[in-house]
Coordinates of C-alpha atoms in Angstrom, one line a residue:
Chain A
M1 CA 13.5 -22.7 4.7
S2 CA 11.9 -22.2 1.3
Q3 CA 12.9 -19.1 -0.7
L4 CA 10.4 -18.4 -3.5
A5 CA 11.3 -16.2 -6.3
S6 CA 8.1 -14.7 -7.7
L7 CA 6.5 -12.7 -10.6
T8 CA 2.9 -11.6 -10.7
L9 CA 1.5 -10.7 -14.1
Y10 CA -1.7 -9.5 -15.6
H11 CA -4.1 -12.3 -16.6
N12 CA -4.7 -11.1 -20.1
D13 CA -3.8 -11.8 -23.7
E14 CA -0.7 -9.6 -23.7
A15 CA 0.8 -11.5 -20.8
R16 CA -0.3 -15.0 -21.8
P17 CA 2.8 -15.8 -24.0
I18 CA 5.1 -14.6 -21.1
I19 CA 3.2 -16.8 -18.6
E20 CA 3.4 -19.8 -20.9
A21 CA 7.1 -19.2 -21.5
I22 CA 7.7 -19.0 -17.7
I23 CA 5.8 -22.3 -17.1
A24 CA 7.8 -24.0 -19.9
D25 CA 11.2 -22.7 -18.8
N26 CA 10.9 -23.1 -15.0
P27 CA 10.3 -26.7 -13.9
G28 CA 8.4 -26.8 -10.6
V29 CA 6.8 -23.4 -11.0
R30 CA 3.7 -22.9 -8.8
V31 CA 0.8 -21.0 -10.4
L32 CA -1.6 -19.1 -8.2
N33 CA -4.6 -17.7 -10.1
M34 CA -6.3 -14.6 -8.7
P35 CA -9.0 -12.5 -10.3
G36 CA -7.1 -10.4 -12.9
A37 CA -3.7 -11.6 -12.0
V38 CA -1.4 -14.7 -12.0
K39 CA 1.3 -15.2 -9.4
L40 CA 4.2 -17.5 -10.5
D41 CA 6.5 -18.8 -7.8
C42 CA 9.6 -21.0 -8.1
E43 CA 12.1 -22.1 -5.5
G44 CA 15.3 -20.0 -5.7
A45 CA 14.9 -18.4 -9.1
L46 CA 12.5 -17.6 -12.0
V47 CA 13.6 -16.7 -15.5
V48 CA 11.8 -15.2 -18.5
K49 CA 13.7 -15.9 -21.7
R50 CA 13.3 -13.6 -24.7
A51 CA 13.6 -16.5 -27.2
S52 CA 10.8 -18.5 -25.5
V53 CA 8.4 -15.5 -25.4
E54 CA 9.2 -14.6 -29.1
E55 CA 8.5 -18.2 -30.1
R56 CA 5.0 -17.9 -28.6
L57 CA 4.4 -14.3 -29.6
G58 CA 5.5 -14.6 -33.2
R59 CA 7.3 -11.3 -33.2
E60 CA 10.4 -9.7 -31.6
W61 CA 10.1 -9.1 -27.9
D62 CA 12.2 -6.8 -25.7
P63 CA 12.5 -8.1 -22.1
Q64 CA 11.8 -4.6 -20.9
E65 CA 8.3 -4.9 -22.4
I66 CA 7.5 -7.0 -19.3
H67 CA 7.0 -3.6 -17.6
L68 CA 3.6 -3.4 -19.3
V69 CA 2.2 -6.5 -17.7
L70 CA 4.2 -7.0 -14.5
I71 CA 2.4 -6.4 -11.2
S72 CA 4.8 -7.5 -8.6
M73 CA 7.9 -9.6 -7.9
A74 CA 10.1 -11.1 -5.3
G75 CA 13.9 -11.7 -5.5
H76 CA 16.9 -9.9 -6.8
L77 CA 16.4 -8.7 -10.4
D78 CA 18.8 -9.3 -13.2
E79 CA 17.9 -8.1 -16.7
D80 CA 19.7 -8.0 -20.0
D81 CA 18.8 -8.1 -23.7
D82 CA 18.1 -11.9 -23.6
Q83 CA 16.3 -12.5 -20.3
F84 CA 14.7 -11.1 -17.3
S85 CA 15.2 -13.0 -14.0
V86 CA 14.5 -12.8 -10.3
S87 CA 16.4 -15.0 -7.8
W88 CA 17.7 -15.4 -4.3
K89 CA 21.0 -16.7 -5.5
H90 CA 24.2 -14.8 -5.2
Chain B
M1 CA 28.4 0.5 -42.1
T2 CA 26.0 1.2 -39.2
A3 CA 27.3 1.1 -35.7
K4 CA 26.4 -2.0 -33.6
K5 CA 23.4 -1.4 -31.5
L6 CA 24.3 -0.9 -27.8
G7 CA 23.2 -3.5 -25.3
L8 CA 21.0 -2.7 -22.4
K9 CA 23.8 -2.4 -19.8
Q10 CA 25.8 -0.1 -22.1
R11 CA 22.8 2.1 -22.8
Y12 CA 22.2 2.5 -19.1
A13 CA 25.9 3.3 -18.4
H14 CA 25.8 6.0 -21.1
M15 CA 22.7 7.5 -19.7
T16 CA 24.0 7.8 -16.2
R17 CA 27.6 8.6 -17.1
G18 CA 28.4 12.2 -16.8
L19 CA 25.1 13.2 -15.3
D20 CA 27.0 13.9 -12.1
W21 CA 29.8 16.4 -11.6
E22 CA 32.2 17.8 -9.0
T23 CA 31.1 21.2 -7.7
S24 CA 33.5 24.1 -8.3
Y25 CA 32.2 27.2 -6.6
Q26 CA 30.3 25.6 -3.6
P27 CA 31.5 22.8 -1.4
I28 CA 29.7 19.5 -2.2
D29 CA 28.4 19.2 1.3
K30 CA 26.5 22.5 0.9
V31 CA 24.9 21.2 -2.3
F32 CA 23.8 18.0 -0.6
P33 CA 23.1 19.1 3.0
Y34 CA 20.7 16.4 4.1
D35 CA 22.4 13.0 3.5
Q36 CA 24.8 12.9 6.5
F37 CA 23.0 13.9 9.7
E38 CA 21.3 10.5 10.1
G39 CA 24.7 8.9 10.6
I40 CA 24.7 6.7 7.5
K41 CA 28.2 6.2 6.0
I42 CA 28.6 5.9 2.3
K43 CA 32.1 5.2 0.9
D44 CA 31.4 4.8 -2.7
W45 CA 28.2 6.1 -4.4
S46 CA 29.2 4.6 -7.7
A47 CA 28.8 1.1 -6.3
W48 CA 25.0 1.7 -6.8
E49 CA 23.6 0.2 -9.9
D50 CA 19.9 0.1 -10.8
P51 CA 19.3 -3.4 -12.1
F52 CA 16.4 -2.3 -14.2
R53 CA 18.7 0.0 -16.2
L54 CA 15.6 1.8 -17.5
T55 CA 16.8 4.7 -19.6
M56 CA 14.7 7.8 -19.6
D57 CA 13.5 7.3 -23.2
A58 CA 12.4 3.8 -22.5
Y59 CA 10.7 5.1 -19.3
W60 CA 8.6 7.6 -21.3
K61 CA 7.8 5.0 -23.9
F62 CA 6.5 2.4 -21.5
Q63 CA 4.6 4.9 -19.3
A64 CA 2.9 6.5 -22.3
E65 CA 1.8 3.0 -23.4
K66 CA 0.4 2.3 -20.0
E67 CA -1.5 5.6 -19.9
R68 CA -3.1 4.9 -23.4
K69 CA -4.3 1.5 -22.2
L70 CA -5.7 2.8 -19.0
Y71 CA -7.6 5.7 -20.5
A72 CA -9.1 3.5 -23.2
V73 CA -10.5 1.3 -20.4
L74 CA -11.8 4.3 -18.4
D75 CA -13.6 5.7 -21.5
A76 CA -15.2 2.4 -22.3
F77 CA -16.2 2.0 -18.6
A78 CA -17.9 5.4 -18.6
Q79 CA -19.6 4.9 -22.0
N80 CA -21.0 1.6 -21.0
N81 CA -22.3 2.7 -17.6
G82 CA -19.9 0.4 -15.9
Q83 CA -20.9 1.7 -12.5
T84 CA -24.1 -0.3 -12.8
G85 CA -22.1 -3.6 -13.2
I86 CA -20.3 -3.7 -9.9
S87 CA -21.2 -6.5 -7.6
D88 CA -23.2 -4.4 -5.1
G89 CA -23.6 -0.8 -4.0
R90 CA -21.8 -1.5 -0.8
Y91 CA -18.6 -2.0 -2.8
M92 CA -18.4 1.8 -3.3
N93 CA -17.3 2.3 0.3
V94 CA -14.0 0.5 -0.5
L95 CA -13.3 3.2 -3.1
K96 CA -14.3 6.0 -0.7
L97 CA -11.7 4.7 1.8
F98 CA -9.2 4.3 -1.0
L99 CA -9.7 7.8 -2.5
T100 CA -9.7 9.6 0.8
G101 CA -7.0 7.5 2.5
I102 CA -4.6 6.2 -0.1
S103 CA -4.7 8.5 -3.2
P104 CA -3.5 11.6 -1.2
E105 CA -0.5 9.4 0.0
E106 CA 0.5 8.8 -3.5
Y107 CA 1.0 12.5 -3.8
Q108 CA 3.0 12.6 -0.5
S109 CA 5.1 9.8 -1.9
H110 CA 5.6 11.8 -5.1
R111 CA 6.8 14.8 -3.0
G112 CA 9.1 12.5 -0.9
F113 CA 10.8 10.9 -3.9
A114 CA 11.2 14.3 -5.6
F115 CA 13.1 15.3 -2.5
I116 CA 15.3 12.2 -2.5
G117 CA 15.9 12.6 -6.3
R118 CA 17.4 15.9 -5.5
H119 CA 19.2 15.2 -2.2
L120 CA 21.1 11.9 -2.5
R121 CA 24.5 12.6 -3.9
G122 CA 24.7 9.3 -6.0
V123 CA 23.5 9.6 -9.5
G124 CA 22.1 6.0 -9.7
P125 CA 19.6 6.4 -6.8
R126 CA 18.8 9.9 -7.9
V127 CA 17.6 8.8 -11.4
A128 CA 15.6 5.9 -9.9
A129 CA 14.0 8.2 -7.2
Q130 CA 13.1 10.8 -9.9
Q131 CA 11.4 8.1 -12.0
Q132 CA 9.5 6.9 -8.9
S133 CA 8.5 10.5 -8.1
L134 CA 6.9 10.8 -11.6
D135 CA 5.2 7.4 -11.2
E136 CA 3.6 8.5 -7.9
L137 CA 2.3 11.6 -9.5
R138 CA 0.8 9.5 -12.3
H139 CA -0.8 7.3 -9.7
V140 CA -2.6 10.0 -7.8
Q141 CA -3.8 11.6 -11.1
T142 CA -5.1 8.3 -12.6
Q143 CA -6.8 7.4 -9.3
I144 CA -8.7 10.7 -9.1
H145 CA -9.7 10.4 -12.8
T146 CA -10.9 6.9 -12.3
I147 CA -12.9 7.5 -9.2
S148 CA -14.3 10.8 -10.5
H149 CA -16.7 8.7 -12.6
Y150 CA -18.3 7.1 -9.6
N151 CA -18.5 10.6 -7.9
K152 CA -21.2 11.5 -10.5
F153 CA -23.5 8.9 -8.8
F154 CA -22.3 8.1 -5.3
N155 CA -21.8 10.1 -2.1
G156 CA -18.8 10.5 0.1
M157 CA -16.1 11.3 -2.5
S158 CA -16.5 14.9 -3.5
E159 CA -14.5 16.5 -0.7
F160 CA -11.7 13.9 -0.5
P161 CA -8.7 16.3 -0.1
T162 CA -10.3 18.2 2.8
M163 CA -11.5 14.9 4.4
H164 CA -8.0 13.5 4.1
D165 CA -6.6 16.4 6.1
R166 CA -9.2 16.5 8.8
V167 CA -11.2 13.3 9.3
F168 CA -10.1 11.3 12.4
Y169 CA -9.4 7.8 10.8
L170 CA -7.7 9.4 7.8
S171 CA -5.0 10.7 10.1
V172 CA -3.7 7.1 10.2
P173 CA -2.4 7.1 6.6
K174 CA -1.7 10.9 6.8
S175 CA 0.5 10.6 9.9
F176 CA 2.4 7.6 8.4
F177 CA 3.5 9.7 5.4
D178 CA 4.0 12.9 7.4
D179 CA 6.3 10.9 9.7
A180 CA 8.3 9.5 6.7
R181 CA 8.5 12.9 4.9
S182 CA 9.8 14.7 8.0
A183 CA 12.6 12.1 8.4
G184 CA 16.0 12.2 6.7
P185 CA 16.4 11.0 3.2
F186 CA 17.8 7.6 4.1
E187 CA 15.1 6.9 6.6
Y188 CA 12.5 7.9 4.0
M189 CA 14.0 5.4 1.6
I190 CA 13.8 2.6 4.1
A191 CA 10.3 3.7 5.2
I192 CA 8.7 4.0 1.8
G193 CA 11.1 2.3 -0.6
F194 CA 11.9 -0.7 1.5
A195 CA 9.4 -1.3 4.3
F196 CA 6.3 0.0 2.4
E197 CA 7.0 -0.8 -1.2
Y198 CA 9.0 -4.0 -0.9
V199 CA 7.7 -5.6 2.3
L200 CA 4.1 -4.4 2.5
T201 CA 2.7 -2.9 -0.7
N202 CA 1.6 -6.2 -2.2
L203 CA -0.8 -6.6 0.7
L204 CA -2.4 -3.3 -0.3
F205 CA -2.5 -3.6 -4.1
V206 CA -2.5 -7.2 -5.3
P207 CA -5.4 -8.6 -3.2
F208 CA -7.2 -5.3 -3.2
M209 CA -7.1 -5.0 -7.0
S210 CA -8.0 -8.6 -7.4
G211 CA -11.0 -7.8 -5.2
A212 CA -11.9 -4.9 -7.5
A213 CA -11.7 -7.3 -10.5
Y214 CA -13.9 -9.8 -8.8
N215 CA -16.4 -7.2 -7.8
G216 CA -16.9 -5.9 -11.4
D217 CA -14.9 -2.7 -10.9
M218 CA -13.0 -2.7 -14.2
S219 CA -11.8 0.8 -13.9
T220 CA -10.2 0.4 -10.5
V221 CA -8.6 -2.8 -11.3
T222 CA -7.1 -1.1 -14.4
F223 CA -5.6 1.8 -12.6
G224 CA -4.6 -0.4 -9.7
F225 CA -2.6 -2.8 -11.9
S226 CA -1.3 0.0 -14.0
A227 CA 0.0 1.7 -10.9
Q228 CA 1.3 -1.7 -9.6
S229 CA 3.2 -2.3 -12.9
D230 CA 5.4 0.6 -11.7
E231 CA 5.8 -1.1 -8.4
S232 CA 8.3 -3.7 -9.5
R233 CA 10.7 -0.8 -10.2
H234 CA 9.9 0.7 -6.8
M235 CA 10.4 -2.6 -5.1
T236 CA 13.8 -2.9 -6.8
L237 CA 14.7 0.5 -5.6
G238 CA 13.7 -0.5 -2.1
I239 CA 15.8 -3.7 -2.0
E240 CA 18.7 -2.0 -3.7
V241 CA 18.8 0.8 -1.2
I242 CA 18.9 -1.6 1.8
K243 CA 21.6 -3.8 0.2
F244 CA 23.6 -0.7 -0.7
L245 CA 23.5 0.8 2.8
L246 CA 24.4 -2.5 4.5
E247 CA 27.3 -3.1 2.1
Q248 CA 28.7 0.4 2.4
H249 CA 29.6 0.4 6.1
P250 CA 29.1 -1.9 9.1
D251 CA 28.0 1.1 11.3
N252 CA 24.9 1.4 9.1
L253 CA 23.5 -1.9 10.3
P254 CA 22.0 -0.8 13.7
I255 CA 20.6 2.4 12.2
V256 CA 18.9 0.5 9.4
Q257 CA 17.7 -2.2 11.7
K258 CA 15.9 0.4 13.9
W259 CA 14.3 1.9 10.8
V260 CA 13.2 -1.5 9.5
D261 CA 11.6 -2.3 12.9
K262 CA 9.9 1.0 13.1
W263 CA 8.5 1.1 9.6
F264 CA 7.4 -2.5 9.6
W265 CA 5.3 -1.9 12.6
R266 CA 3.9 1.4 11.3
G267 CA 3.1 -0.2 8.0
F268 CA 1.5 -3.2 9.7
R269 CA -0.8 -0.9 11.7
L270 CA -1.7 1.2 8.6
L271 CA -2.6 -1.9 6.6
G272 CA -5.1 -2.8 9.3
L273 CA -7.4 -0.6 7.2
V274 CA -6.8 -3.0 4.3
A275 CA -7.5 -6.0 6.6
M276 CA -10.9 -4.6 7.4
M277 CA -11.6 -3.9 3.8
M278 CA -10.6 -7.4 2.6
D279 CA -12.4 -9.3 5.3
Y280 CA -15.6 -7.3 5.4
M281 CA -16.1 -4.6 2.8
L282 CA -15.8 -6.5 -0.5
P283 CA -19.3 -7.9 -1.2
K284 CA -17.6 -10.7 -3.0
P285 CA -14.4 -11.4 -1.0
V286 CA -11.4 -12.8 -2.7
M287 CA -8.9 -13.7 0.0
S288 CA -8.9 -13.2 3.7
W289 CA -6.4 -10.8 5.4
K290 CA -4.8 -13.8 7.1
E291 CA -4.3 -15.6 3.8
A292 CA -2.8 -12.5 2.2
W293 CA -0.5 -12.1 5.2
E294 CA 0.7 -15.7 4.9
I295 CA 1.5 -15.2 1.2
Y296 CA 3.0 -11.8 1.3
F297 CA 4.6 -11.5 4.7
T298 CA 5.3 -14.9 6.1
E299 CA 6.3 -16.4 2.7
A300 CA 7.6 -13.5 0.7
G301 CA 8.9 -11.5 3.6
G302 CA 10.5 -14.7 5.0
A303 CA 12.5 -15.2 1.8
L304 CA 13.6 -11.6 1.8
F305 CA 14.8 -11.5 5.4
Q306 CA 16.5 -14.9 5.0
D307 CA 18.5 -13.3 2.2
L308 CA 19.3 -10.1 4.1
A309 CA 20.5 -12.2 7.1
R310 CA 24.0 -12.3 5.4
Y311 CA 24.4 -8.6 6.3
G312 CA 23.3 -9.3 9.9
L313 CA 19.8 -7.8 9.4
K314 CA 17.1 -9.5 11.4
M315 CA 13.4 -9.9 10.9
P316 CA 11.6 -6.8 12.1
K317 CA 10.9 -6.6 15.8
Y318 CA 7.4 -7.8 16.8
H319 CA 6.9 -9.6 13.5
E320 CA 5.5 -12.6 15.4
V321 CA 3.0 -10.3 17.2
A322 CA 1.9 -9.0 13.8
T323 CA 1.5 -12.5 12.4
E324 CA -0.6 -13.6 15.4
A325 CA -2.7 -10.4 15.1
A326 CA -3.5 -11.3 11.5
E327 CA -6.3 -13.5 13.0
H328 CA -7.8 -10.4 14.7
V329 CA -7.2 -7.0 13.2
G330 CA -9.8 -7.2 10.4
H331 CA -12.6 -8.2 12.8
Q332 CA -11.6 -5.6 15.4
L333 CA -11.3 -2.7 13.0
Y334 CA -14.5 -3.5 11.1
G335 CA -16.3 -3.8 14.5
L336 CA -15.1 -0.3 15.2
L337 CA -16.2 1.1 11.8
Y338 CA -19.6 -0.5 12.3
Q339 CA -20.1 1.4 15.5
L340 CA -18.6 4.6 14.2
C341 CA -19.8 5.0 10.6
H342 CA -22.2 7.8 11.8
V343 CA -19.1 10.0 12.2
A344 CA -17.3 8.7 9.1
G345 CA -17.4 9.7 5.4
L346 CA -18.6 6.2 4.3
H347 CA -21.2 3.6 5.2
A348 CA -20.9 0.3 7.1
W349 CA -23.3 -2.6 7.4
M350 CA -24.0 -5.9 9.1
P351 CA -22.3 -8.8 7.3
D352 CA -25.0 -11.2 6.1
A353 CA -25.2 -14.9 7.1
K354 CA -23.3 -16.1 4.1
H355 CA -20.4 -13.6 4.7
M356 CA -20.2 -14.6 8.4
D357 CA -19.9 -18.3 7.3
W358 CA -17.1 -17.3 4.9
L359 CA -15.4 -15.6 7.9
S360 CA -15.9 -18.7 10.1
E361 CA -14.2 -20.8 7.3
K362 CA -11.3 -18.4 6.9
Y363 CA -10.8 -17.8 10.6
P364 CA -11.6 -21.1 12.2
N365 CA -9.6 -20.3 15.4
T366 CA -11.1 -16.9 16.1
F367 CA -14.2 -15.7 14.3
D368 CA -16.9 -17.9 15.9
K369 CA -15.3 -17.8 19.3
Y370 CA -14.6 -14.0 19.6
Y371 CA -16.3 -12.0 16.8
R372 CA -19.4 -13.7 15.6
P373 CA -21.2 -13.2 18.9
R374 CA -20.6 -9.4 18.8
F375 CA -22.1 -9.1 15.3
E376 CA -25.0 -11.3 16.2
M377 CA -25.7 -9.1 19.2
W378 CA -25.6 -6.0 17.0
A379 CA -27.8 -7.7 14.4
Q380 CA -30.4 -8.4 17.1
M381 CA -30.2 -4.8 18.2
E382 CA -30.8 -3.7 14.5
K383 CA -33.9 -6.0 14.4
E384 CA -35.2 -4.3 17.5
G385 CA -34.7 -0.9 15.8
K386 CA -31.8 0.0 18.0
R387 CA -28.9 0.1 15.5
F388 CA -25.8 0.6 17.7
Y389 CA -23.6 3.6 17.3
Y390 CA -20.8 4.5 19.7
N391 CA -21.2 8.0 20.9
G392 CA -18.1 8.9 22.8
L393 CA -14.7 10.3 21.7
L394 CA -12.1 7.7 21.2
Q395 CA -8.7 7.4 22.9
L396 CA -6.1 7.2 20.1
C397 CA -2.7 5.6 20.0
H398 CA -0.2 8.5 20.0
T399 CA 2.0 6.8 17.3
C400 CA -0.3 5.1 14.7
Q401 CA -3.3 7.3 15.6
L402 CA -5.7 4.3 15.4
P403 CA -8.2 4.0 18.2
M404 CA -7.1 1.9 21.1
T405 CA -9.0 -1.1 19.9
F406 CA -6.4 -3.9 19.7
T407 CA -6.0 -6.7 22.1
E408 CA -3.0 -8.1 24.0
P409 CA -0.8 -10.5 22.1
G410 CA -2.1 -14.0 22.9
D411 CA -5.2 -12.8 24.7
P412 CA -8.0 -11.5 22.5
T413 CA -10.3 -10.7 25.4
T414 CA -8.0 -8.0 27.0
R415 CA -7.6 -4.6 25.4
C416 CA -3.9 -3.6 25.0
F417 CA -2.9 -0.3 26.7
R418 CA 0.7 1.0 27.0
E419 CA 1.8 4.4 28.2
T420 CA 4.9 6.5 28.7
Q421 CA 5.7 9.7 30.5
F422 CA 7.6 12.5 28.7
K423 CA 8.3 15.9 30.2
G424 CA 5.4 15.7 32.6
N425 CA 2.8 14.5 30.1
R426 CA 1.4 11.0 29.7
Y427 CA 1.1 9.4 26.2
H428 CA -0.9 6.4 25.3
F429 CA -0.2 3.5 22.9
C430 CA -2.0 0.6 21.4
S431 CA 1.0 -1.8 21.5
D432 CA 4.6 -2.3 22.5
G433 CA 5.5 -1.6 18.8
C434 CA 4.0 1.9 18.9
K435 CA 5.3 2.7 22.3
D436 CA 8.9 1.8 21.3
I437 CA 8.6 4.1 18.3
F438 CA 7.6 7.0 20.4
D439 CA 10.2 6.3 23.1
N440 CA 13.0 6.3 20.4
E441 CA 12.0 9.8 19.2
P442 CA 9.7 11.5 21.7
E443 CA 10.6 15.0 20.6
K444 CA 9.2 14.2 17.2
Y445 CA 6.0 12.5 18.2
V446 CA 4.9 15.0 20.9
Q447 CA 4.3 17.4 18.0
A448 CA 1.8 14.9 16.3
W449 CA -1.7 16.3 15.3
L450 CA -4.1 13.9 17.0
P451 CA -7.6 14.4 15.7
I452 CA -9.5 13.7 19.0
Q453 CA -7.2 16.0 21.1
Q454 CA -7.7 18.7 18.5
I455 CA -11.5 18.4 18.9
F456 CA -11.0 18.9 22.6
Q457 CA -8.8 21.9 22.0
G458 CA -11.6 23.5 19.9
N459 CA -9.7 23.3 16.6
C460 CA -12.2 21.2 14.6
G461 CA -15.3 23.4 14.0
G462 CA -16.9 23.3 17.4
P463 CA -17.8 21.1 20.4
T464 CA -20.7 19.1 19.0
V465 CA -20.8 16.1 16.6
P466 CA -22.6 18.0 13.8
D467 CA -20.1 20.9 14.2
V468 CA -17.2 18.5 13.7
L469 CA -18.8 16.6 10.8
N470 CA -19.5 19.9 9.1
W471 CA -15.9 20.9 9.5
Y472 CA -14.9 17.5 8.1
Q473 CA -17.2 18.3 5.1
I474 CA -19.2 15.1 5.7
K475 CA -22.9 15.7 4.9
V476 CA -24.9 14.3 7.8
G477 CA -27.5 11.8 6.6
V478 CA -26.0 11.6 3.2
D479 CA -22.3 10.6 3.4
N480 CA -22.3 8.8 6.7
A481 CA -23.9 6.1 8.9
E482 CA -25.7 2.8 8.0
Y483 CA -25.6 1.7 4.4
V484 CA -29.1 0.2 4.5
G485 CA -31.5 3.0 3.7
S486 CA -28.8 5.4 2.6
E487 CA -29.0 7.4 -0.7
D488 CA -26.4 5.1 -2.2
H489 CA -28.5 2.1 -1.2
K490 CA -31.6 3.6 -2.7
L491 CA -29.8 4.4 -5.9
W492 CA -28.4 0.9 -6.2
E493 CA -31.8 -0.6 -5.6
S494 CA -33.3 1.6 -8.3
W495 CA -30.7 0.5 -10.8
K496 CA -31.4 -3.2 -9.9
Q497 CA -35.1 -2.6 -10.5
D498 CA -34.4 -1.0 -13.9
T499 CA -32.3 -4.0 -14.9
A500 CA -35.1 -6.4 -13.8
V501 CA -37.7 -4.4 -15.7
S502 CA -35.6 -4.3 -18.9
K503 CA -34.9 -8.0 -18.6
A504 CA -38.6 -8.8 -18.1
G505 CA -39.6 -6.4 -21.0

């Protein structure tokens, strides 16, 4: 059975570079647009890479800044200085 | 030479290291008196690690930033008369239900997590619970601030704390949190941290706030998503607590399973109010309750329980019943609100033809067959000047405190009744799920404050409907009954006329 890892983010300018980085770094990601929010789902795991966000944002970005635009998630969280991920892998 | 900057994991380790200490002049069990009586066995509290590793300074920094953004939006909304830009005046009734039914529970949740943040003897969960406690206090404050702007114009909101404590349908959310807060600390964590926050809260906040965005309510969507941005931490706490309990000792599994079963069912019943709101009360609907259930329970809950199966934890009992009922609960509860809004603190109305067609499309198996004919009959009665209100006192389920309005699993034409005898008294239930919960802890539930029984016992202001509504602080003819022709409706129509005039001019 399918096990989707998921992040839901604000649909605004602040979250846009993060959304774009997720789409670029997670092949097969499914995008569900809702008024005000975007839900991104990917089989097994979903990763947000600091370097990819910084490239799009044009400034330094701390993965903990995701707290400002994150609405919901599914999966076990792992976070360090270089990335933020949710997954069902062990 | 400057010292190398610490990494996230090191910073978190430094923050939590040494926050805990061994007691010297009191035995440790006297300092933490509540974390053993439930039978949960913990071998090693230090095995707990919060994967967010949010240090207190980072917590303040991010929360302050969220507050600045939220209040900027609220100011702009008030300055620009944002209340005139919502999709329709009927939309306000969603906010009335939210303010009277949900915001006070944010406060209950704040109190509950403050208790957990004091009484679990591991430092990791204590820090996470204290942060969550502060979050919940922030939520109730921002919700009251946001909605207070609408209170300047619309009825039904001014007495929300009293209404929450007294009005019959608001005992549904109130009893849910009373039940959780009067449980032990581990059950509270499973009830609110896991079952509510991880498994069910998306169903409340995500489609609801998307609905607010779609209906032009910029201030609510902003507080909603601002609150929900704390939710990922709460969800993490919920999932960490369940993994931690199941990893610590095999004896914990049956206790945890029983709590998961209980709180899933209680949460499912509570969220029936959200089903009614999503299917009927948003003038511009975004998603049906059934669709939301498929995304957030069948799909997201399925992935979660598949993962937890490695500990032997099973899907919550009666989850199939809940999934089948997703076809029915919104229609059944809104049908009830339509008949009872003369004794409620908000308005109801007949869904229009376009809305009924949307319901037919979203519920091809059930709406036209079972529910459209009821609404069409009531619409006909309205036309004849006989708008239908139900004028009896309702029988309530003794566990969830919702009226006995739900139907048998697999048979939507038969009302579901269950009962149990305890110490010479008979108790009534809306479902097997609610009956099981009572049967597991009858001594607790016989003490429940049931609003209808309390009216019969003379504790609610008097024997007549106006007496009780007066005690509820519901202003008759102002806050209650049919939307069409209400003060709210007249106000909304006058705003629409102003807009039409200024456009024409």
